[in-house]
Short mmCIF file of C-alpha atoms in Angstrom, two decimals:
data_model
loop_
_atom_site.label_atom_id
_atom_site.label_comp_id
_atom_site.label_asym_id
_atom_site.label_seq_id
_atom_site.Cartn_x
_atom_site.Cartn_y
_atom_site.Cartn_z
CA UNK A 1 0.00 0.00 0.00
CA UNK A 2 2.73 2.51 0.84
CA UNK A 3 4.36 1.63 -2.48
CA UNK A 4 1.13 2.38 -4.33
CA UNK A 5 0.84 5.74 -2.56
CA UNK A 6 4.35 6.71 -3.55
CA UNK A 7 3.70 5.70 -7.15
CA UNK A 8 0.47 7.62 -7.25
CA UNK A 9 2.08 10.72 -5.81
CA UNK A 10 4.93 10.48 -8.31
CA UNK A 11 2.49 10.11 -11.19
CA UNK A 12 0.48 13.15 -10.07
CA UNK A 13 3.65 15.23 -9.79
CA UNK A 14 4.80 14.26 -13.28
CA UNK A 15 1.42 15.12 -14.79
CA UNK A 16 1.28 18.46 -12.94
CA UNK A 17 4.82 19.40 -14.04
CA UNK A 18 4.03 18.51 -17.65
CA UNK A 19 0.87 20.63 -17.63
CA UNK A 20 2.78 23.57 -16.13
CA UNK A 21 5.57 23.19 -18.70
CA UNK A 22 3.05 23.15 -21.57
CA UNK A 23 1.41 26.26 -20.15
CA UNK A 24 4.77 28.04 -20.03
CA UNK A 25 5.53 27.06 -23.61
CA UNK A 26 2.11 28.26 -24.77
CA UNK A 27 2.58 31.56 -22.91
CA UNK A 28 6.02 32.14 -24.42
CA UNK A 29 4.89 31.42 -27.97
CA UNK A 30 1.74 33.48 -27.76
CA UNK A 31 2.84 36.53 -25.78
CA UNK A 32 6.63 36.75 -26.07
CA UNK A 33 7.88 35.14 -29.23
CA UNK A 34 5.00 36.00 -31.56
CA UNK A 35 3.15 39.01 -30.24
CA UNK A 36 6.00 40.90 -28.62
CA UNK A 37 5.25 42.88 -25.49
CA UNK A 38 2.21 42.75 -23.22
CA UNK A 39 -0.48 44.79 -24.93
CA UNK A 40 -2.20 45.95 -21.73
CA UNK A 41 -0.64 47.64 -18.75
CA UNK A 42 -1.19 46.38 -15.21
CA UNK A 43 -4.29 48.58 -14.99
CA UNK A 44 -5.77 46.95 -18.07
CA UNK A 45 -5.60 50.15 -20.14
CA UNK A 46 -3.47 50.99 -23.16
CA UNK A 47 -0.41 53.04 -22.21
CA UNK A 48 1.62 55.35 -24.44
CA UNK A 49 4.18 52.58 -24.96
CA UNK A 50 1.46 50.10 -25.88
CA UNK A 51 0.07 52.52 -28.49
CA UNK A 52 3.53 53.15 -29.96
CA UNK A 53 4.26 49.42 -30.22
CA UNK A 54 0.91 48.71 -31.87
CA UNK A 55 1.45 51.57 -34.33
CA UNK A 56 4.95 50.36 -35.25
CA UNK A 57 3.69 46.78 -35.57
CA UNK A 58 0.89 47.82 -37.91
CA UNK A 59 3.24 49.94 -40.01
CA UNK A 60 5.91 47.23 -40.29
CA UNK A 61 3.30 44.62 -41.19
CA UNK A 62 2.29 46.84 -44.07
CA UNK A 63 5.87 47.25 -45.29
CA UNK A 64 6.48 43.49 -45.01
CA UNK A 65 3.38 42.87 -47.10
CA UNK A 66 4.79 45.01 -49.90
CA UNK A 67 8.34 43.71 -49.34
CA UNK A 68 9.85 47.10 -48.59
CA UNK A 69 13.19 46.42 -46.84
CA UNK A 70 13.12 49.35 -44.44
CA UNK A 71 15.73 49.45 -41.73
CA UNK A 72 15.55 51.07 -38.31
CA UNK A 73 17.27 54.46 -38.40
CA UNK A 74 15.83 55.93 -35.22
CA UNK A 75 18.77 57.16 -33.15
CA UNK A 76 16.99 56.79 -29.81
CA UNK A 77 15.96 53.20 -30.52
CA UNK A 78 19.40 52.32 -31.88
CA UNK A 79 21.06 53.83 -28.82
CA UNK A 80 18.97 51.49 -26.67
CA UNK A 81 20.53 48.64 -28.65
CA UNK A 82 24.06 49.54 -27.62
CA UNK A 83 25.96 46.87 -25.71
CA UNK A 84 25.79 48.76 -22.39
CA UNK A 85 22.06 49.27 -22.75
CA UNK A 86 21.54 45.60 -23.61
CA UNK A 87 23.45 44.50 -20.52
CA UNK A 88 21.35 46.77 -18.31
CA UNK A 89 18.23 45.49 -20.05
CA UNK A 90 19.20 41.87 -19.33
CA UNK A 91 19.73 42.68 -15.66
CA UNK A 92 16.59 44.69 -15.10
CA UNK A 93 13.95 43.17 -17.37
CA UNK A 94 12.43 39.91 -16.18
CA UNK A 95 9.20 39.94 -18.16
CA UNK A 96 8.39 40.77 -21.78
CA UNK A 97 7.57 44.36 -22.56
CA UNK A 98 8.36 47.00 -25.17
CA UNK A 99 12.01 47.81 -24.54
CA UNK A 100 13.49 49.16 -27.78
CA UNK A 101 10.73 50.33 -30.11
CA UNK A 102 8.88 52.25 -27.37
CA UNK A 103 11.26 55.15 -26.96
CA UNK A 104 8.88 57.62 -25.35
CA UNK A 105 9.30 59.89 -28.35
CA UNK A 106 6.41 60.55 -30.76
CA UNK A 107 8.42 59.58 -33.84
CA UNK A 108 9.99 56.33 -35.06
CA UNK A 109 12.38 56.75 -38.00
CA UNK A 110 13.11 54.21 -40.72
CA UNK A 111 15.23 54.45 -43.87
CA UNK A 112 14.91 52.87 -47.30
CA UNK A 113 17.31 52.61 -50.22
CA UNK A 114 15.44 54.56 -52.87
CA UNK A 115 16.43 52.05 -55.55
CA UNK A 116 14.07 49.60 -53.83
CA UNK A 117 11.13 51.98 -53.89
CA UNK A 118 8.90 51.14 -56.84
CA UNK A 119 6.89 54.37 -56.71
CA UNK A 120 3.90 52.04 -56.39
CA UNK A 121 0.77 53.93 -55.42
CA UNK A 122 -0.80 50.68 -54.19
CA UNK A 123 1.36 50.80 -51.06
CA UNK A 124 0.21 54.32 -50.24
CA UNK A 125 -3.41 53.35 -50.93
CA UNK A 126 -3.07 50.31 -48.67
CA UNK A 127 -1.66 52.52 -45.94
CA UNK A 128 -4.67 54.79 -46.16
CA UNK A 129 -6.99 51.78 -46.01
CA UNK A 130 -5.25 50.71 -42.79
CA UNK A 131 -6.04 54.09 -41.27
CA UNK A 132 -2.73 55.86 -41.88
CA UNK A 133 -2.63 59.47 -42.94
CA UNK A 134 0.27 60.39 -45.22
CA UNK A 135 2.40 63.46 -45.79
CA UNK A 136 4.82 63.11 -48.71
CA UNK A 137 7.79 65.46 -49.04
CA UNK A 138 9.31 65.74 -52.49
CA UNK A 139 12.22 67.75 -53.85
CA UNK A 140 14.50 68.13 -56.84
CA UNK A 141 16.93 65.36 -57.65
CA UNK A 142 20.43 66.87 -57.17
CA UNK A 143 21.95 64.02 -59.20
CA UNK A 144 20.40 65.55 -62.32
CA UNK A 145 21.56 69.06 -61.54
CA UNK A 146 24.59 70.22 -63.50
CA UNK A 147 26.13 73.45 -64.67
CA UNK A 148 23.95 73.25 -67.79
CA UNK A 149 20.75 71.65 -66.47
CA UNK A 150 19.48 73.04 -63.20
CA UNK A 151 15.91 71.78 -63.19
CA UNK A 152 16.11 68.21 -61.93
CA UNK A 153 12.89 66.26 -61.62
CA UNK A 154 11.24 65.92 -58.24
CA UNK A 155 11.78 62.76 -56.22
CA UNK A 156 10.31 61.53 -52.90
CA UNK A 157 12.51 62.51 -49.96
CA UNK A 158 10.46 61.72 -46.85
CA UNK A 159 7.19 59.93 -46.08
CA UNK A 160 5.39 60.63 -42.80
CA UNK A 161 2.70 58.21 -41.65
CA UNK A 162 0.23 59.06 -38.87
CA UNK A 163 -2.25 56.38 -37.81
CA UNK A 164 -5.04 58.93 -37.26
CA UNK A 165 -5.35 62.61 -36.55
CA UNK A 166 -5.56 62.14 -32.78
CA UNK A 167 -2.51 59.87 -32.69
CA UNK A 168 0.73 61.39 -31.46
CA UNK A 169 2.77 58.49 -32.88
CA UNK A 170 4.46 59.03 -36.23
CA UNK A 171 6.47 56.80 -38.56
CA UNK A 172 9.04 58.56 -40.76
CA UNK A 173 10.57 56.97 -43.84
CA UNK A 174 13.77 58.58 -45.14
CA UNK A 175 14.74 57.82 -48.73
CA UNK A 176 18.46 57.17 -49.27
CA UNK A 177 19.72 57.77 -52.81
CA UNK A 178 22.96 56.48 -54.25
CA UNK A 179 25.37 59.20 -55.37
CA UNK A 180 28.29 58.97 -57.77
CA UNK A 181 30.78 59.20 -54.90
CA UNK A 182 29.65 55.74 -53.73
CA UNK A 183 27.69 57.02 -50.76
CA UNK A 184 24.03 57.40 -49.76
CA UNK A 185 22.30 60.76 -49.59
CA UNK A 186 19.01 61.99 -48.19
CA UNK A 187 17.42 65.33 -48.83
CA UNK A 188 16.15 67.97 -46.41
CA UNK A 189 12.53 68.10 -45.27
CA UNK A 190 11.03 71.35 -46.51
CA UNK A 191 7.30 71.97 -46.31
CA UNK A 192 5.77 73.60 -49.36
CA UNK A 193 2.98 76.17 -49.33
CA UNK A 194 -0.32 74.64 -48.34
CA UNK A 195 1.12 71.68 -46.46
CA UNK A 196 -0.15 70.89 -42.97
CA UNK A 197 2.45 72.27 -40.57
CA UNK A 198 0.71 70.61 -37.61
CA UNK A 199 0.88 67.12 -39.15
CA UNK A 200 3.97 66.15 -37.16
CA UNK A 201 6.33 67.47 -34.46
CA UNK A 202 8.85 68.42 -37.13
CA UNK A 203 11.43 69.76 -34.68
CA UNK A 204 11.69 66.30 -33.10
CA UNK A 205 12.48 64.44 -36.32
CA UNK A 206 15.92 62.80 -36.50
CA UNK A 207 16.11 63.49 -40.23
CA UNK A 208 15.17 66.47 -42.37
CA UNK A 209 16.74 69.55 -40.82
CA UNK A 210 19.36 69.30 -43.55
CA UNK A 211 20.56 66.90 -46.22
CA UNK A 212 22.79 64.03 -45.06
CA UNK A 213 25.47 61.71 -46.43
CA UNK A 214 26.19 58.15 -45.24
CA UNK A 215 28.28 55.14 -46.01
CA UNK A 216 26.25 52.19 -47.26
CA UNK A 217 25.40 50.22 -44.09
CA UNK A 218 25.41 46.45 -43.85
CA UNK A 219 22.00 45.43 -42.54
CA UNK A 220 21.07 42.67 -40.13
CA UNK A 221 17.59 41.19 -39.71
CA UNK A 222 16.71 40.73 -36.04
CA UNK A 223 13.73 40.58 -33.68
CA UNK A 224 13.02 43.60 -31.50
CA UNK A 225 10.11 43.50 -29.08
CA UNK A 226 8.66 40.58 -31.02
CA UNK A 227 8.85 42.31 -34.42
CA UNK A 228 11.13 41.50 -37.36
CA UNK A 229 13.27 44.58 -37.95
CA UNK A 230 16.38 45.31 -40.02
CA UNK A 231 19.07 47.31 -38.24
CA UNK A 232 22.56 48.55 -39.20
CA UNK A 233 25.16 45.88 -38.50
CA UNK A 234 27.47 48.47 -36.92
CA UNK A 235 25.08 50.48 -34.79
CA UNK A 236 27.65 52.72 -33.11
CA UNK A 237 29.17 53.69 -36.50
CA UNK A 238 25.74 54.53 -37.91
CA UNK A 239 24.82 56.68 -34.90
CA UNK A 240 28.13 58.52 -35.19
CA UNK A 241 27.53 59.06 -38.90
CA UNK A 242 24.08 60.44 -38.23
CA UNK A 243 25.47 63.04 -35.85
CA UNK A 244 27.92 64.29 -38.48
CA UNK A 245 25.94 63.62 -41.68
CA UNK A 246 25.22 67.26 -42.64
CA UNK A 247 25.66 67.55 -46.42
CA UNK A 248 26.12 70.71 -48.50
CA UNK A 249 25.11 70.60 -52.14
CA UNK A 250 27.30 72.32 -54.68
CA UNK A 251 25.90 75.75 -55.65
CA UNK A 252 25.29 74.86 -59.28
CA UNK A 253 23.42 78.03 -60.22
CA UNK A 254 26.10 80.35 -58.83
CA UNK A 255 28.80 78.20 -60.41
CA UNK A 256 27.13 78.47 -63.81
CA UNK A 257 26.95 82.25 -63.48
CA UNK A 258 30.64 82.34 -62.53
CA UNK A 259 31.67 80.18 -65.47
CA UNK A 260 29.71 82.36 -67.87
CA UNK A 261 31.95 85.23 -66.83
CA UNK A 262 35.13 83.18 -66.48
CA UNK A 263 34.93 80.09 -68.72
CA UNK A 264 36.59 76.95 -67.43
CA UNK A 265 40.00 76.13 -68.88
CA UNK A 266 39.54 73.33 -71.42
CA UNK A 267 43.17 72.92 -72.49
CA UNK A 268 44.53 69.37 -72.24
CA UNK A 269 46.80 70.38 -69.36
CA UNK A 270 43.79 71.61 -67.34
CA UNK A 271 41.75 68.48 -68.07
CA UNK A 272 44.72 66.32 -67.07
CA UNK A 273 45.16 68.32 -63.87
CA UNK A 274 41.55 67.71 -62.85
CA UNK A 275 42.04 63.99 -63.47
CA UNK A 276 45.17 63.97 -61.29
CA UNK A 277 43.43 65.92 -58.53
CA UNK A 278 40.59 63.41 -58.44
CA UNK A 279 43.06 60.55 -58.20
CA UNK A 280 45.06 62.29 -55.48
CA UNK A 281 41.97 63.11 -53.42
CA UNK A 282 40.76 59.53 -53.67
CA UNK A 283 44.12 58.21 -52.43
CA UNK A 284 44.25 60.85 -49.68
CA UNK A 285 40.73 60.00 -48.48
CA UNK A 286 41.62 56.30 -48.39
CA UNK A 287 44.76 56.89 -46.33
CA UNK A 288 43.20 59.27 -43.82
CA UNK A 289 40.02 57.23 -43.44
CA UNK A 290 42.12 54.18 -42.62
CA UNK A 291 43.98 56.24 -40.01
CA UNK A 292 40.72 57.60 -38.61
CA UNK A 293 41.69 61.21 -39.42
CA UNK A 294 38.97 63.56 -40.72
CA UNK A 295 40.08 66.18 -43.24
CA UNK A 296 38.45 68.92 -45.28
CA UNK A 297 39.09 70.91 -48.44
CA UNK A 298 40.99 74.07 -47.60
CA UNK A 299 42.40 77.18 -49.26
CA UNK A 300 42.21 77.14 -53.06
CA UNK A 301 40.67 73.68 -53.27
CA UNK A 302 37.82 74.77 -51.01
CA UNK A 303 37.42 77.97 -53.02
CA UNK A 304 37.15 75.96 -56.24
CA UNK A 305 34.38 73.78 -54.84
CA UNK A 306 32.44 76.72 -53.42
CA UNK A 307 32.85 79.07 -56.37
CA UNK A 308 32.71 76.83 -59.43
CA UNK A 309 31.89 73.29 -58.25
CA UNK A 310 35.27 72.13 -59.49
CA UNK A 311 38.97 72.72 -58.98
CA UNK A 312 40.95 75.80 -59.99
CA UNK A 313 43.07 74.44 -62.82
CA UNK A 314 45.81 77.06 -62.53
CA UNK A 315 46.32 76.46 -58.79
CA UNK A 316 48.45 73.36 -59.53
CA UNK A 317 48.06 71.87 -56.04
CA UNK A 318 45.54 70.36 -53.61
CA UNK A 319 44.97 71.90 -50.16
CA UNK A 320 43.41 70.09 -47.21
CA UNK A 321 43.04 70.87 -43.51
CA UNK A 322 43.32 68.60 -40.45
CA UNK A 323 42.73 69.48 -36.81
CA UNK A 324 46.00 69.14 -34.91
CA UNK A 325 44.24 67.06 -32.25
CA UNK A 326 43.74 64.39 -34.94
CA UNK A 327 47.43 64.26 -35.86
CA UNK A 328 49.08 60.83 -35.79
CA UNK A 329 52.84 60.29 -35.97
CA UNK A 330 52.43 57.54 -38.59
CA UNK A 331 50.75 59.83 -41.11
CA UNK A 332 53.97 60.44 -43.08
CA UNK A 333 54.70 56.71 -43.27
CA UNK A 334 51.17 56.02 -44.47
CA UNK A 335 51.45 58.52 -47.35
CA UNK A 336 54.90 57.25 -48.34
CA UNK A 337 53.68 53.66 -48.37
CA UNK A 338 50.85 54.76 -50.69
CA UNK A 339 53.43 56.04 -53.19
CA UNK A 340 53.57 59.75 -52.34
CA UNK A 341 56.90 61.42 -51.71
CA UNK A 342 57.40 63.89 -48.85
CA UNK A 343 58.28 67.30 -50.26
CA UNK A 344 58.63 69.25 -47.05
CA UNK A 345 57.80 69.23 -43.34
CA UNK A 346 57.59 72.56 -41.56
CA UNK A 347 56.96 73.35 -37.88
CA UNK A 348 56.13 70.92 -35.11
CA UNK A 349 53.03 69.38 -33.58
CA UNK A 350 52.87 72.13 -30.96
CA UNK A 351 53.16 74.96 -33.48
CA UNK A 352 52.49 75.55 -37.20
CA UNK A 353 52.85 71.98 -38.45
CA UNK A 354 52.60 71.68 -42.23
CA UNK A 355 53.25 68.71 -44.54
CA UNK A 356 53.58 68.63 -48.28
CA UNK A 357 53.62 65.55 -50.55
CA UNK A 358 54.02 65.06 -54.26
CA UNK A 359 52.09 62.66 -56.48
CA UNK A 360 52.19 62.62 -60.28
CA UNK A 361 53.51 66.20 -60.38
CA UNK A 362 50.64 67.48 -58.19
CA UNK A 363 51.47 68.83 -54.73
CA UNK A 364 49.32 67.97 -51.72
CA UNK A 365 49.53 70.56 -48.93
CA UNK A 366 48.28 69.45 -45.50
CA UNK A 367 47.67 72.34 -43.10
CA UNK A 368 47.11 71.52 -39.43
CA UNK A 369 44.66 73.77 -37.60
CA UNK A 370 44.95 74.99 -34.02
CA UNK A 371 42.25 76.35 -31.70
CA UNK A 372 42.75 79.70 -30.02
CA UNK A 373 39.79 81.21 -28.20
CA UNK A 374 36.96 81.73 -30.64
CA UNK A 375 39.31 81.50 -33.63
CA UNK A 376 41.20 78.77 -35.49
CA UNK A 377 44.44 79.11 -37.40
CA UNK A 378 47.03 77.27 -39.43
CA UNK A 379 50.65 78.16 -39.83
CA UNK A 380 53.02 78.79 -42.72
CA UNK A 381 56.82 78.83 -42.93
CA UNK A 382 59.20 80.44 -45.41
CA UNK A 383 62.02 77.92 -45.76
CA UNK A 384 64.82 80.29 -46.77
CA UNK A 385 64.26 82.84 -43.99
CA UNK A 386 62.57 80.87 -41.17
CA UNK A 387 59.75 83.44 -41.07
CA UNK A 388 56.50 82.20 -39.57
CA UNK A 389 52.99 83.14 -40.72
CA UNK A 390 49.56 82.60 -39.27
CA UNK A 391 46.24 82.32 -41.13
CA UNK A 392 43.26 83.06 -38.87
CA UNK A 393 39.70 81.77 -39.42
CA UNK A 394 36.47 82.06 -37.45
CA UNK A 395 35.45 78.80 -35.80
CA UNK A 396 33.80 76.33 -38.12
CA UNK A 397 32.30 72.84 -38.19
CA UNK A 398 32.55 70.23 -40.91
CA UNK A 399 29.99 69.12 -43.48
CA UNK A 400 30.04 66.57 -46.27
CA UNK A 401 30.08 67.66 -49.90
CA UNK A 402 30.92 66.22 -53.31
CA UNK A 403 33.81 67.25 -55.54
CA UNK A 404 34.80 65.47 -58.75
CA UNK A 405 32.39 62.64 -57.86
CA UNK A 406 34.11 62.15 -54.50
CA UNK A 407 32.59 62.48 -51.04
CA UNK A 408 34.69 65.02 -49.14
CA UNK A 409 34.32 67.41 -46.21
CA UNK A 410 34.21 71.20 -46.33
CA UNK A 411 33.69 73.81 -43.62
CA UNK A 412 29.94 74.12 -43.05
CA UNK A 413 30.35 77.88 -42.77
CA UNK A 414 31.97 77.88 -46.19
CA UNK A 415 31.35 81.51 -47.11
CA UNK A 416 32.87 82.76 -43.85
CA UNK A 417 35.83 80.42 -44.34
CA UNK A 418 36.42 81.54 -47.93
CA UNK A 419 35.99 85.24 -47.13
CA UNK A 420 38.46 84.98 -44.27
CA UNK A 421 41.07 83.65 -46.68
CA UNK A 422 40.23 85.58 -49.87
CA UNK A 423 38.27 88.65 -48.75
CA UNK A 424 35.19 90.15 -50.40
CA UNK A 425 36.59 89.63 -53.91
CA UNK A 426 36.78 85.81 -53.58
CA UNK A 427 34.56 85.43 -56.65
CA UNK A 428 37.07 87.16 -58.91
CA UNK A 429 39.88 84.87 -60.20
CA UNK A 430 43.42 85.88 -59.21
CA UNK A 431 46.19 84.07 -61.05
CA UNK A 432 49.07 85.87 -59.35
CA UNK A 433 48.98 84.81 -55.69
CA UNK A 434 51.60 85.30 -52.97
CA UNK A 435 50.86 83.04 -49.99
CA UNK A 436 52.82 85.38 -47.68
CA UNK A 437 50.87 88.57 -48.44
CA UNK A 438 47.81 87.92 -50.64
CA UNK A 439 45.51 86.16 -48.13
CA UNK A 440 43.22 88.48 -46.17
CA UNK A 441 43.83 86.56 -42.94
CA UNK A 442 47.64 86.28 -42.99
CA UNK A 443 49.62 87.56 -40.00
CA UNK A 444 53.34 87.65 -39.23
CA UNK A 445 54.04 85.13 -36.48
CA UNK A 446 57.69 85.55 -35.59
CA UNK A 447 60.77 83.58 -36.63
CA UNK A 448 61.90 80.03 -36.03
CA UNK A 449 65.12 79.92 -33.95
CA UNK A 450 68.02 79.23 -36.39
CA UNK A 451 69.38 76.55 -34.06
CA UNK A 452 66.16 74.55 -34.62
CA UNK A 453 65.91 74.89 -38.41
CA UNK A 454 67.24 71.40 -39.02
CA UNK A 455 64.29 69.95 -37.13
CA UNK A 456 61.60 72.52 -38.01
CA UNK A 457 62.38 73.26 -41.68
CA UNK A 458 62.89 70.06 -43.60
CA UNK A 459 62.87 70.18 -47.40
CA UNK A 460 63.26 67.01 -49.45
#
């Protein structure tokens, strides 16, 4: 009898454990794995996070139906996916809920490679049938703009989806277009006359305040809060890019007006020079990107981009700037290993450093910039006399631009930068230029001690 009791008890325990295990499996599949977070809060009412998750789910389901490979570009949501945030999430979260797609912000941003957008009105119609209201932002295609043709056709730049007028949750789709410099570009968000300016909290949008430029991200398909979502493979790199993505378009109209007054040199030597400059800039960008050193177009090269969307053929050199805080001692070795020869090295890291390389008869001048109060400056050295010079600029930040089908940086405050260097007559070509006296911002800066010339004035 005691044996039977023990057997019966054991049987009951096995059955109870099996039922409980099946219940747990059913719960996981229904509420965690498939449906994502709990839909109702503890009070039984929909919370703001619940509404945001439902809105995102409905929107993504629609894009999956039409096979639109959007990827998550929302900086707040991506920041939550950082390794530190994930570790904190694993420690604190013990039950399923909306952790990443419910950011507390009224906007969720996605991006789409424009080549994959079929301009199919059926998708937009389906969105309206699902209850979404749409605001479409279009603008001119800068890829079609040239010095001769300035009226590019309009293309979609941004799509804003609102589930209904009372909803404060918005889905933004940013179109990324491929540019000739092998990068992705999105346009600014500019409302035209008659558009509803209350449709969205425009000041809170991650994208649209200005145009942006990005490397092509490698995408990874994952599950976030129970939803299939594509995300950038390198999240930290994408977030960093987004912070510094500001892109300036070449001023084609002003460049055309300039070239009508001062036609571009079409002699074979000038054409060959432009080809060499493009090659040199491509090599330079490759070297400095590998070293993790940002640079920008400076002096005459910057003037050429700003004034005529090209290079100044009679300048015969390429000028770039680098912040001295980004200097690395292996920079000379890197350029030499790439086939460039060192022409001269002036100054030192602490003061007026300047490097010059030669490639295919074209000189590359690298000017290092120093901060001083609310100004920035780079130095110059006259080799035969040891005289020092200083070129002063107002503070500036860096933006992306395109020159000779290459993605490069320029000072965002380009006009101020150019006027500091070339004065109010910057738009008038000057073929006779003395670097010691012609610039508007040049100042005498003393003399290098003769005992240090061997180290501070090196000519090769």
